[in-house]
């Protein structure tokens, strides 16, 4: 059995998550090279993962070309360029969320990928989480009737990276964090967003406001879909207590809850502590298996079977929703999306 | 010990809840009369509660006057008139939510009550619920830092009464059901509403749409307070699965959850049923103790101690928020409230 | 409607619980007198409950006789004498658990009560708890098949009263605390105990060991019923963390859990505290409604309808089991009970 | 990096679990051969795992010898012979629980392994479970004071394999299923068992009783440790509802719960189903990560670092406890173990 050869673009936090998945859990693939500008990161990375090849520019890696697919984990503003270049080089692409800065970029990515006939999968790993998958199945089997309202919450202990704090350049926290929530809404609503209204506030990061006047650390959004289903999102970063991702799907006959604040390891009861369970500490732990499973799936389609579960078109719709929500925050008005 | 004598105005569902509280759980007070137009209801009621007096019109009851206080449980559009008449007759008033149809009515009620120096308490019983009270205490003790976002959900198995389905006459479901959620938001935000945006849809009651074109059975709302705290509300009636009232208060240092879908009686595990807990069947059961405790409190202030925990001014702010949310649904725009 | 008149024997902790139930929640009955040796307790009690009559000896109360029923909350070693005297005086009897010190006493009580044709109800209030009742119903409807194993845990923050620490005089903690667990086992097993084996240890009360060499503060018991069903009990007092009463019923097709350590008011999530719920603080709170409901039921049968849900015969079987378990602890052998 | 080479003895259910762990999750080791008598199983296995070598007898594998360690998953009565042979061949040994049929076998295994200076780890994977590990840490940090009582429950949907149903040959269900519970008790009690008493019953497998008169499908055990701590175990197989493994550790200052019946994927609320969570379906899923982690640990010590977390001496004490519990069931008396 020949292993799928993968080149990782970006050796940051999520880059490392994928590298570890490849090393420890996906024997069908192997990481063969990394592209990273930061010299120190390159050295640590090639050592930890036993890599022989590294590049500072993705174009050099593509020129070398001894791999089947790339994983893009660099800042959002680089996604389009790298994807288009990789498509031209006939490499399959796994691209982290958010797919792109705006709809135009996303459109171009989809076009070039289609032309090149390579696979493009977007990194919405929640769709591979055991709980979310079970919820989706139950909804499809009609267990709660027709979905009416989808609610999604994401909060985390840390701030997005520096480059993602400038809303104008990155889409800000709605793009970095909220993309997952928008994708969850869309996945369960099975429709395109029709109208979005949002409020945002900066509660905890007063300093950042000086550098980035548009910066917000908490946002709440309500949405209406083309098929009249409704959606609600709230996101907050940083929150002190832990990592918190929960979704609720209300249907005409019932409701489903996915995700809990507790990580359900154990309960400790003491006089002063009450009955206490540990909280999730990070998205890395909460979605550990989902990160492995999305990459396993990508590897399997690169080997020839099936289509991406999360396509470029899916990614594009989320970009569109994020852009609309940011516009609502900036204008104070609701934003109507084209059908 | 002289018992506080109470006259109940309205012998419907919530009227009976209060009558039962008085009979079974509040020995300091006694129900002495009922005002009700429906002849059959009067007979059943006077028999069940051993009442000697009944009236068809609240003015006749006030003229008789052998009681200390009234409990108003009639339709919203009667609240102002009855409150004003009772204030003139120097009777203390417990008035069910929503307080009134609009701010003008609420203003008049507050004025007349103040002039007459009688007590007026609004029926937001959640403020007396053990869980909500504990949450409030913990927030006030700073356990979760400064509140940032308050979320409230209410869903129930039944529709509001017929008269409450015409949004123009009653405020509709936002008034009948959502009042509680608006009050919870305000209570924890400790501020006035500044801006409100809402979507509403009719998912389950197509027939009602013909008779009441503005009718909706599900609504979602986001709000911003004068102190920049945020709020989210979603309500739905009827939902098939049970009665569901949950609140979440996110602070700068933690988060508090009040209320669960399960009523925590027991868990039954079977192969096909999974691990299943019963759901709350009704607001009557979920807030059983809170209904008793709000009335106990009212009786205690009628006897001379303290001020209403939920005042006419509180009630008025909620009326204002409900009116704004309905306007947002009708216009499609967010509504800015006066500070 | 004539109220049932009740005389309370014993003005201690559980005596007060019953007095409060009568005052605040059972309008069909009224407390008319108290019997209590402690002068100070009598004064506080008659004042708090507005009583006109008090006695130091139950025989004086019986001689006065202007009541329908008595509630016995005095130490176990007095139960037989008071019950027999009350039966002779044709008073109905609500007797706290444990019913008696030994089977001979229990037998005499049952006989005299039957002769006198008065009602005798034993204070196993868990049978009136909403959760336990729901569990019983579900078992009876066959939801988990045939019961196979019943497990019951009771732990509490405080020690039994002084007189109950001497195992030889009172049955010790197995009688004071464990009676509830034995009754739960029997109720769900629907059979008589056949064999009992127990271990006990003194972990926390070393001082008491000096005064009462047989004293233990933790005990574990396994039992086999005549119908071959199995049972497990563990009890511990004092435990630091709170009041904890949980039951598990394993059937051939499923399992039911009743009771949780958490009191389910709310969940507070903070970085250091995890996701924490308050614990039950006391049996008074945990079984607040059950204490009211068992007395309501007793009042209803005194008025003429139906038989005790927990009879003298039930109480006697529990006494038998407690005696057997204590014997097992003392001898180190399992104890076989007569069929 | 040279991979640790492993030979698997036994290609049954748990053999496959370990083979999958090696293939998918432990890149530091590789499975190189399998020993299995069943021809069909061998073919399926070598194909699925791409093995070039297979043997019908473990002695042939040891003679070939091109591996560092073996994993024993054959029936209990073969453990001693294979372990002793492997020790003589200087192979490291991972041996499934229960370690052996009786203390004499276990003693011999420990001796030969010590003489040969090879590593021997027993397959009590619960010690590697995230929840159990967290509990152990918290106990060691003194969070609940000194442990007083340890309770462990294991139930599963299936019966042990045929050879394990004959209590005289295999130790029966107490050995096959209950070994885990005995080990958990010992691990938290940090002491040797002192006295054990048990009841067992056959509730569901009447047919098996004919073939194996000693067969039982449910058993309950209480135990006392040398350091006076207490223990309770209940096991049942088959149970219809799912796989259920829960542990409770009561300390002088608090209590810890590990494991839940729910697998916490999601909650579905419907009118008839209540609030329902899926149950664990199998030990494979419940302890999926623990099975990987125990083998990872074994591989790491074979590479040279550290001692087994679960040693032959640990395994022997559990064998001793199982033998005692079976003796208690057969004799009806408690069994005292040598200190």
XYZ file of C-alpha atoms in Angstrom, chain C residues 12 136 178 193 237 270 280 319 331:
9
model
C -36.857 17.645 67.785
C -41.874 2.321 41.079
C -30.082 2.730 56.813
C -35.000 -10.443 53.075
C -22.366 9.665 58.317
C -15.277 28.941 36.271
C -28.029 18.691 48.511
C -36.532 -3.722 61.807
C -20.454 -11.780 64.393
